[in-house]
PDB file of C-alpha atoms in Angstrom:
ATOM      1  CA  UNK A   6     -10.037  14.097  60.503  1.00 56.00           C
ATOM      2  CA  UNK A   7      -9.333  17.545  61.700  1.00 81.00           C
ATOM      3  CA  UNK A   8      -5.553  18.298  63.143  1.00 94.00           C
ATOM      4  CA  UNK A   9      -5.054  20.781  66.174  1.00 97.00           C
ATOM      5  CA  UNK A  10      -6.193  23.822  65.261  1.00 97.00           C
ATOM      6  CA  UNK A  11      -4.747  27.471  66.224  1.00 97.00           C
ATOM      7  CA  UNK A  12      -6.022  30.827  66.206  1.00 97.00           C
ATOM      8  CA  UNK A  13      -5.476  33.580  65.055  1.00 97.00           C
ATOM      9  CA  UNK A  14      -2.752  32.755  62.491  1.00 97.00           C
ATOM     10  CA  UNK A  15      -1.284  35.687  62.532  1.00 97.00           C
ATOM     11  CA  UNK A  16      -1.225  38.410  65.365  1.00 98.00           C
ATOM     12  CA  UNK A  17       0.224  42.163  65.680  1.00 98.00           C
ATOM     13  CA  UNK A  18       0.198  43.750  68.845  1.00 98.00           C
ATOM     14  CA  UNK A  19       1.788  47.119  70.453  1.00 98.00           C
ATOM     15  CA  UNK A  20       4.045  46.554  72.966  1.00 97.00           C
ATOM     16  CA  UNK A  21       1.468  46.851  76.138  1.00 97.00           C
ATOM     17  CA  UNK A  22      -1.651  45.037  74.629  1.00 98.00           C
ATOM     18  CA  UNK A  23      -2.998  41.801  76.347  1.00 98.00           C
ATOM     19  CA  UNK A  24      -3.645  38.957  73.576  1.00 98.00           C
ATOM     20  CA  UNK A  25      -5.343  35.544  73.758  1.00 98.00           C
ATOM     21  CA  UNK A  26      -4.077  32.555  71.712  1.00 98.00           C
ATOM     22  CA  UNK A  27      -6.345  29.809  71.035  1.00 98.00           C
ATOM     23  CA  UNK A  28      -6.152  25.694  70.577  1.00 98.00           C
ATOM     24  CA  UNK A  29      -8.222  23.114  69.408  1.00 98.00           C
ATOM     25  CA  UNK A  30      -6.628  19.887  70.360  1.00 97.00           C
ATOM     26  CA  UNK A  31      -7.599  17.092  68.195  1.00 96.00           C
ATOM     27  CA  UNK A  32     -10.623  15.103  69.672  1.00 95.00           C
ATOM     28  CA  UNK A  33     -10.237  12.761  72.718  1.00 92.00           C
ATOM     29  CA  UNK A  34      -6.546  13.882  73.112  1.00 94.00           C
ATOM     30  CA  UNK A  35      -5.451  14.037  76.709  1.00 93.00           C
ATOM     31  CA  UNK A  36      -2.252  15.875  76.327  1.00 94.00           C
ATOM     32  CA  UNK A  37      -2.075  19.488  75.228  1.00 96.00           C
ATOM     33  CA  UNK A  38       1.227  21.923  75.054  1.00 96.00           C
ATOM     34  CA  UNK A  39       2.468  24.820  74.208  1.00 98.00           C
ATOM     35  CA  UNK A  40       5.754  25.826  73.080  1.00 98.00           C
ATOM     36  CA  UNK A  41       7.455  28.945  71.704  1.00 98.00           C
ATOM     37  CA  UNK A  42       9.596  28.947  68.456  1.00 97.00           C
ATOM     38  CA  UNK A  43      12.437  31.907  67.720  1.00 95.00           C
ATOM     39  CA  UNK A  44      13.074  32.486  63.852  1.00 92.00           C
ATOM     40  CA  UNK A  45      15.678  29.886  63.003  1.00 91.00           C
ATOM     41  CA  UNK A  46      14.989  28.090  66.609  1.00 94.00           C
ATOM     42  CA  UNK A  47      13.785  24.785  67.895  1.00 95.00           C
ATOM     43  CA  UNK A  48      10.526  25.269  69.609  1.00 96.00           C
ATOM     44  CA  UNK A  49      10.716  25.980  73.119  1.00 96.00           C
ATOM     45  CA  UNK A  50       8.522  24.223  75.858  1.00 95.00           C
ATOM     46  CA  UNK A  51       6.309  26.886  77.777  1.00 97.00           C
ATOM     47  CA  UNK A  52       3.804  24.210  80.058  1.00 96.00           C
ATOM     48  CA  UNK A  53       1.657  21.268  79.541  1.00 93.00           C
ATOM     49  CA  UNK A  54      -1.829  20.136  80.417  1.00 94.00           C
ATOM     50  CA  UNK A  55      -3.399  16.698  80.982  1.00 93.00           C
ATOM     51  CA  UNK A  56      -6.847  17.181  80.438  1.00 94.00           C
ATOM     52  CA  UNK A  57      -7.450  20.269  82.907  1.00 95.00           C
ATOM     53  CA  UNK A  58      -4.663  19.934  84.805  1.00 94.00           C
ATOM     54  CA  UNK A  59      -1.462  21.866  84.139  1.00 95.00           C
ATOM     55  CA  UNK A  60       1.269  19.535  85.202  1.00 91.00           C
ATOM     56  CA  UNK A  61       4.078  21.461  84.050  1.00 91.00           C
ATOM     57  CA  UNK A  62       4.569  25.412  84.022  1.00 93.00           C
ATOM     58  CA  UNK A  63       7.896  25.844  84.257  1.00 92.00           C
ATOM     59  CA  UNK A  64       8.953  26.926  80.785  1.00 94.00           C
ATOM     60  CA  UNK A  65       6.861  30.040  80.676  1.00 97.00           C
ATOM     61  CA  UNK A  66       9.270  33.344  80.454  1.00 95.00           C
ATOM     62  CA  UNK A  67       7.539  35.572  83.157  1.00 95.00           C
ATOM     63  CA  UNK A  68       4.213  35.770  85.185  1.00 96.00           C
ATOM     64  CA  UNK A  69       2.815  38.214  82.209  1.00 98.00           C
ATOM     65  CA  UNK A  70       1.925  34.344  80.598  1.00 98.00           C
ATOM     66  CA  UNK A  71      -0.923  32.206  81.839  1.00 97.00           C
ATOM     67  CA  UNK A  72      -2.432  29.088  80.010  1.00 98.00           C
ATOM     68  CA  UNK A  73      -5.681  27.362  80.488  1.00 97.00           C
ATOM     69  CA  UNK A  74      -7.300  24.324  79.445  1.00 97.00           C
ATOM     70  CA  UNK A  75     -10.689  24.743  81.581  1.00 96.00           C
ATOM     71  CA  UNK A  76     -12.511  21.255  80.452  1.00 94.00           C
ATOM     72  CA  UNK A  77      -9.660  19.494  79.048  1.00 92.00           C
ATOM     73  CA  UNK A  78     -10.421  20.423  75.809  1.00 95.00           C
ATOM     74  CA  UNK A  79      -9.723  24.263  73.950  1.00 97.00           C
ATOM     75  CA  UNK A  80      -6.324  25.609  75.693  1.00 98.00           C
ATOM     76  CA  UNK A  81      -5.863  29.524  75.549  1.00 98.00           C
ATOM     77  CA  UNK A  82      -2.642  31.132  76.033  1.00 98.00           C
ATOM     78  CA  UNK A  83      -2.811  34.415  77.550  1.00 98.00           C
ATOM     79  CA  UNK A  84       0.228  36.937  77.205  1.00 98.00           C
ATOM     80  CA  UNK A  85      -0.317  40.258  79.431  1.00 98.00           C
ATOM     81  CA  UNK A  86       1.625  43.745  78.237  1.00 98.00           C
ATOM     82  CA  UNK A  87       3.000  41.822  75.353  1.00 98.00           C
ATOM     83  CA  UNK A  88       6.688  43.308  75.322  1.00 97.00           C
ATOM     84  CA  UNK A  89       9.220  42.766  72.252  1.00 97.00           C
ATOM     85  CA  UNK A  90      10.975  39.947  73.285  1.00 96.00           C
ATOM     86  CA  UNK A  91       7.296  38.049  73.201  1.00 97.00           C
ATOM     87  CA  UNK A  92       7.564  38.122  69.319  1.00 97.00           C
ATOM     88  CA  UNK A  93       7.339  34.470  68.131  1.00 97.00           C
ATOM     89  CA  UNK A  94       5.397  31.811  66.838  1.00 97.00           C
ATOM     90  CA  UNK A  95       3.454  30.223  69.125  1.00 98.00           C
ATOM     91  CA  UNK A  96       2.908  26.751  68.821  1.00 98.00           C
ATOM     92  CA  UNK A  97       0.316  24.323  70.551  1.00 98.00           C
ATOM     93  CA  UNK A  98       0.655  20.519  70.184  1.00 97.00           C
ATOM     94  CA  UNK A  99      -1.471  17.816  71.668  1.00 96.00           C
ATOM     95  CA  UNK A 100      -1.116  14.028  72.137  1.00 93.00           C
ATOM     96  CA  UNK A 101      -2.768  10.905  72.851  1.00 91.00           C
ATOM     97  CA  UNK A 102      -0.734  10.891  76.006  1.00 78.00           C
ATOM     98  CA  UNK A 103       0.123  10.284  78.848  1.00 69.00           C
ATOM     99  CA  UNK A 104       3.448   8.922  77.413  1.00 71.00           C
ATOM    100  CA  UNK A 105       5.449   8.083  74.318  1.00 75.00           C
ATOM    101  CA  UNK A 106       3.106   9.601  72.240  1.00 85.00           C
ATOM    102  CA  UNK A 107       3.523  11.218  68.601  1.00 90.00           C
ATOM    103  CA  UNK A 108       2.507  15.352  69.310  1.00 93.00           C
ATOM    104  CA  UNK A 109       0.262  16.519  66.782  1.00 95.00           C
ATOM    105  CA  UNK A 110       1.673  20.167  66.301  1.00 97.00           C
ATOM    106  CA  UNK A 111      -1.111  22.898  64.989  1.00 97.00           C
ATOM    107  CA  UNK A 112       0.291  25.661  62.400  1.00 95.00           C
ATOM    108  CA  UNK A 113       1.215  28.230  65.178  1.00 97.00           C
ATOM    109  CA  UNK A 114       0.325  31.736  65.571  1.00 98.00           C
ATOM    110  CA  UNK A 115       2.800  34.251  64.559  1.00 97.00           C
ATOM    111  CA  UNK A 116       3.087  37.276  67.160  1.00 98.00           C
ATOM    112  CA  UNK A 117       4.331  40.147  66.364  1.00 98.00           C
ATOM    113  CA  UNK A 118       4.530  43.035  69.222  1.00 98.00           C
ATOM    114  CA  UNK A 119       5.723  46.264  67.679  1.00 97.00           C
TER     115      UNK A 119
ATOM    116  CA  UNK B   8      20.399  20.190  78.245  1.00 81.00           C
ATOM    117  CA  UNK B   9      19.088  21.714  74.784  1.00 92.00           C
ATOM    118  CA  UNK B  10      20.421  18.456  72.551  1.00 95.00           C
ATOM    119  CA  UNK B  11      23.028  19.611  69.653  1.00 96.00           C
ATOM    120  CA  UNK B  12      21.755  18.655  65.844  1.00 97.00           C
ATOM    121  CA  UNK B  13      24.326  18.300  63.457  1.00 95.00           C
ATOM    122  CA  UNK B  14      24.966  19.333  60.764  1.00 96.00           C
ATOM    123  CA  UNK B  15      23.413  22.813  60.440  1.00 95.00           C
ATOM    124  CA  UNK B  16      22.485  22.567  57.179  1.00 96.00           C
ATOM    125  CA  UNK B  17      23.119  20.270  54.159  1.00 96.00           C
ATOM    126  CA  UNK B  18      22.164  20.463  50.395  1.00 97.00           C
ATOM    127  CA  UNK B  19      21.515  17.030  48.524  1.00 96.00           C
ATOM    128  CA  UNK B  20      20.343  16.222  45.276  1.00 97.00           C
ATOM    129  CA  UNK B  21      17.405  13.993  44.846  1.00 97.00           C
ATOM    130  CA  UNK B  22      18.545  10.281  45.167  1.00 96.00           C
ATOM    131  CA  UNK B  23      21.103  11.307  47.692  1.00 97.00           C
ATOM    132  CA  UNK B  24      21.699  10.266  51.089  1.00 96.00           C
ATOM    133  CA  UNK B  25      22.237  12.052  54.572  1.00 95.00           C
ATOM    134  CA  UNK B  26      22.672  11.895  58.029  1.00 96.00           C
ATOM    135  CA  UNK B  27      21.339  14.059  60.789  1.00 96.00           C
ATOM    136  CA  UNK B  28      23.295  13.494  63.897  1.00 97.00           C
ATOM    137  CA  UNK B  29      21.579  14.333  67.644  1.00 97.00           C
ATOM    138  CA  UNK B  30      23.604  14.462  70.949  1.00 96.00           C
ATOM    139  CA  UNK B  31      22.881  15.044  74.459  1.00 94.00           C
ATOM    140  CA  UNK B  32      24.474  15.428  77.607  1.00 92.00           C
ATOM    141  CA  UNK B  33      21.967  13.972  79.478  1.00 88.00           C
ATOM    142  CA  UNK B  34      21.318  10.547  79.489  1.00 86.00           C
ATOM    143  CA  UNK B  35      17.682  10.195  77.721  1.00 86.00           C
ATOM    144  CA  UNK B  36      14.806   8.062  77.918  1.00 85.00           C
ATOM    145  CA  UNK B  37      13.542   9.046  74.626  1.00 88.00           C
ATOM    146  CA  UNK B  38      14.118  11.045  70.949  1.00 92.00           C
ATOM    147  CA  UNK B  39      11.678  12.102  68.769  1.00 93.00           C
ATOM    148  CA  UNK B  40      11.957  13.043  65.298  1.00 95.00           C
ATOM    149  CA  UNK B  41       9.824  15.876  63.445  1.00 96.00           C
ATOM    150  CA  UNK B  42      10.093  17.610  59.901  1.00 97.00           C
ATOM    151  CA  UNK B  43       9.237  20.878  59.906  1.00 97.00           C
ATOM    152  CA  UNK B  44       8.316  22.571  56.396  1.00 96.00           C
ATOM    153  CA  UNK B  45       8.361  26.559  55.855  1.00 92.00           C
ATOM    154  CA  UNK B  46       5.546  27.984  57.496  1.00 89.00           C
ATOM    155  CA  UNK B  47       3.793  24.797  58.821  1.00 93.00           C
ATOM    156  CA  UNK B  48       3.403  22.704  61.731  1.00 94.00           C
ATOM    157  CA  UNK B  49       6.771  20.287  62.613  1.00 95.00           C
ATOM    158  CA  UNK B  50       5.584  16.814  61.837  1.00 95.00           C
ATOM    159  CA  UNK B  51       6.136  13.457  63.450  1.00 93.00           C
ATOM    160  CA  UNK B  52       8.251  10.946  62.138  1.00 93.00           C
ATOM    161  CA  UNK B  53       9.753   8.804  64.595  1.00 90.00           C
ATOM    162  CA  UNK B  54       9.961   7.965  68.268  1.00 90.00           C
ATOM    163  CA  UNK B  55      12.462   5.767  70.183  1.00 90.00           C
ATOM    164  CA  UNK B  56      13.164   4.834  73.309  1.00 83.00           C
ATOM    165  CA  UNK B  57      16.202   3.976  75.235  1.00 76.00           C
ATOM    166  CA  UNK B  58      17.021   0.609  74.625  1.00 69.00           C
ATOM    167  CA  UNK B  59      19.526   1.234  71.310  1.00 60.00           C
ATOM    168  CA  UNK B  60      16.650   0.229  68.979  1.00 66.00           C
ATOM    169  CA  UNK B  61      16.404   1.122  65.409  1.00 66.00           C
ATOM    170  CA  UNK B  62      13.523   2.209  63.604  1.00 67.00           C
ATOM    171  CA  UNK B  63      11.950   2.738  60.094  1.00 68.00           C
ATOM    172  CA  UNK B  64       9.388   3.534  57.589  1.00 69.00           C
ATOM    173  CA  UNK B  65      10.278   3.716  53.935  1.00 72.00           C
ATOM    174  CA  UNK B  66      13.189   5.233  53.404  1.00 84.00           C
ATOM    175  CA  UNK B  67      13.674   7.090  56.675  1.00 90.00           C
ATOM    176  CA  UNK B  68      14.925   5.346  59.557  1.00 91.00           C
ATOM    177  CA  UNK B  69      16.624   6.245  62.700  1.00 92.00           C
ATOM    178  CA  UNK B  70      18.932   4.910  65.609  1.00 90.00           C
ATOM    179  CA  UNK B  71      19.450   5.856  69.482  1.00 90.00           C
ATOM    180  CA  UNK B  72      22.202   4.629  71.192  1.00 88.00           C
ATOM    181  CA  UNK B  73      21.647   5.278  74.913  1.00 85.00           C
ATOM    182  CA  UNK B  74      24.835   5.189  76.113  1.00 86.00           C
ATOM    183  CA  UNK B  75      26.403   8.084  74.149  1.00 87.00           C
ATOM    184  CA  UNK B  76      23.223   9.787  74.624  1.00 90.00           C
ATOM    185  CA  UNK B  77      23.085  10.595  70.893  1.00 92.00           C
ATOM    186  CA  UNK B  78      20.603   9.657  68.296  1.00 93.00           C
ATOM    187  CA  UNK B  79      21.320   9.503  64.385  1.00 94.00           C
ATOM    188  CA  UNK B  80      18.235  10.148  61.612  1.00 95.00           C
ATOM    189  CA  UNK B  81      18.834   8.467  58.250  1.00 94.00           C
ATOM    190  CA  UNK B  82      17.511   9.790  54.942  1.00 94.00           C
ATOM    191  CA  UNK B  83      18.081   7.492  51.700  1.00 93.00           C
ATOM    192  CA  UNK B  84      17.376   8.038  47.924  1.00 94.00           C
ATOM    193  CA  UNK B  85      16.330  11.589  49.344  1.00 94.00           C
ATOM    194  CA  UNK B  86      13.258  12.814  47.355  1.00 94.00           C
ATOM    195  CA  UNK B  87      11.990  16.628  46.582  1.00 96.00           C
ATOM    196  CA  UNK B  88       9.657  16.393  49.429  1.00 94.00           C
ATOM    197  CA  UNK B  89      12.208  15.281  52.345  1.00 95.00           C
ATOM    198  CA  UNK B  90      13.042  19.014  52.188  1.00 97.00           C
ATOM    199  CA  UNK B  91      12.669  21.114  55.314  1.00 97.00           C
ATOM    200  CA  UNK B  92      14.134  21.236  58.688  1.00 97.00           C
ATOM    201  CA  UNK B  93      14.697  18.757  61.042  1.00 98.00           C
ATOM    202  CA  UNK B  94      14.418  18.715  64.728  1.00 97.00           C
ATOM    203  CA  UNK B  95      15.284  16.209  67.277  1.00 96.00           C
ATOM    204  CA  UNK B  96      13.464  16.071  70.241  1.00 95.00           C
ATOM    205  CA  UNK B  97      14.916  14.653  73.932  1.00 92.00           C
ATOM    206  CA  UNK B  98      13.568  13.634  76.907  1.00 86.00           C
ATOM    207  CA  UNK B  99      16.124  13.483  79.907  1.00 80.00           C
ATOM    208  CA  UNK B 100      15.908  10.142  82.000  1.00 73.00           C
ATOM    209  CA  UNK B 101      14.861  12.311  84.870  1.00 66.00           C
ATOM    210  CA  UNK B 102      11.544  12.840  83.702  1.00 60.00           C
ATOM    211  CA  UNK B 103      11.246   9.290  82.059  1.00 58.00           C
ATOM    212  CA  UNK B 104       7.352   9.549  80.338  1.00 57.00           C
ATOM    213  CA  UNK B 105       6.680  13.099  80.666  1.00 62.00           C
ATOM    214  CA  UNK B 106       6.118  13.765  76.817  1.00 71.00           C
ATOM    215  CA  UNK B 107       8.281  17.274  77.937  1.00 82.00           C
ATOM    216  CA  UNK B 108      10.411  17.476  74.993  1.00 90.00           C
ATOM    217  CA  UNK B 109      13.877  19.707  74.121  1.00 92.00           C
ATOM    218  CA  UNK B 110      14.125  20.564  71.038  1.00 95.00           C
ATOM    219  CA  UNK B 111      17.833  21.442  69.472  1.00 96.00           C
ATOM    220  CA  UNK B 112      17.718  23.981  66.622  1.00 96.00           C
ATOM    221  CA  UNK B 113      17.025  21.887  63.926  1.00 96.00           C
ATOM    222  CA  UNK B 114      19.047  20.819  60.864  1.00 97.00           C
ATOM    223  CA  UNK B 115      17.910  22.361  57.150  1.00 97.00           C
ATOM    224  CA  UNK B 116      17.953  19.902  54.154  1.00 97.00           C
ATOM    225  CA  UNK B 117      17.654  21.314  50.850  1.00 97.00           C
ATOM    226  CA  UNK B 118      16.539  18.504  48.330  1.00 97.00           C
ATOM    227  CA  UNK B 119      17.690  20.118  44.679  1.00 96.00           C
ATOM    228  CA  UNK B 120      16.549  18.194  41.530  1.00 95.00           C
TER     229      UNK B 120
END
């Protein structure tokens, strides 16, 4: 079957631009997140959704990100005048949920603001 | 409260064995365990829960001991394809079920033949 799926792999922006990251949560699963990984770094949490509901925010970096899941299914991270510091792979992961559950991590996007 | 993975990096040759140590200084609920290769997605390998279980599939298994808040990963007979970097992930008691996870910065294993 199909794992999470992320778009676009790869991403350049100037510093300024607005971009959209998209993911495709495996089928049926309730639990969708998105976390933020540094070159040589653990991924970072950024929020997390349970179906449509976003039950936990608090590890996005500034009000310039915003993440949707609308109907519980596609999730979109949204990064307004991308700066440097935004630079990063991006990944989403989803899970069976609600808890002790295995997360299903997609291949990320890389972001690159120049 | 991001968990400390050590060590930073180890090179093994194949049939080799290693351990990948985890610490807190929170007190947990759970750990989980992921593989990340080069360019790819981290993948699952292992949850546990507080309780000072042990788990295992093939030749990976792992242990949690609650009350020193530290976990422990254990690779045997390592094999070309255990190569990549490891991550621990921790959920605090606090948040007991929340499937929030801290990551620590991972630990590299080089598998040589």
């Amino acid at each position: 079957g199909a794992g999470v799926s992320q778009s676009p792999r790869y991403k350049v922006a100037k510093r300024g631009q607005d971009v959209a990251l998209r993911c495709d949560p495996i089928s049926g699963h309730v639990s969708l997140f998105w976390y933020q990984q540094a070159l040589g770094q653990g991924p970072e949490f950024l929020t997390y959704f349970q179906n449509e509901a976003q039950l936990d925010k608090s590890g996005l970096p500034s009000d310039r990100f915003f993440a949707e899941r609308p109907e519980g299914s596609v999730s979109t991270l949204k990064i307004q005048r991308t700066q440097q510091e935004d630079s990063a792979v991006y990944l989403c992961a989803s899970s069976t949920g609600p808890y002790n559950s295995p997360l299903h991590f997609g291949n990320g996007t890389r972001l690159t603001v120049t | 409260q991001q968990p400390v993975q050590s060590p930073q990096a180890v090179i093994l040759r194949e049939g080799e064995d290693a351990v990948i140590n985890c610490s807190s200084s929170k007190a947990l609920y759970s750990v989980h365990w992921y593989r990340q290769k080069h360019g790819e997605a981290p993948v699952f390998l292992m949850i546990l829960l507080k309780g000072g279980e042990q788990k295992g599939h093939d030749k990976i298994s792992a242990s949690f001991n609650e009350k020193k808040q530290q976990s422990s990963l254990y690779l045997t007979a390592s094999q070309l394809s255990y190569s990549g970097t490891y991550f621990c992930g921790t959920e605090p008691s606090t948040q007991g079920g929340s499937e929030k996870l801290v990551f620590g910065k991972g630990m590299k294993l080089t598998v040589n033949p």
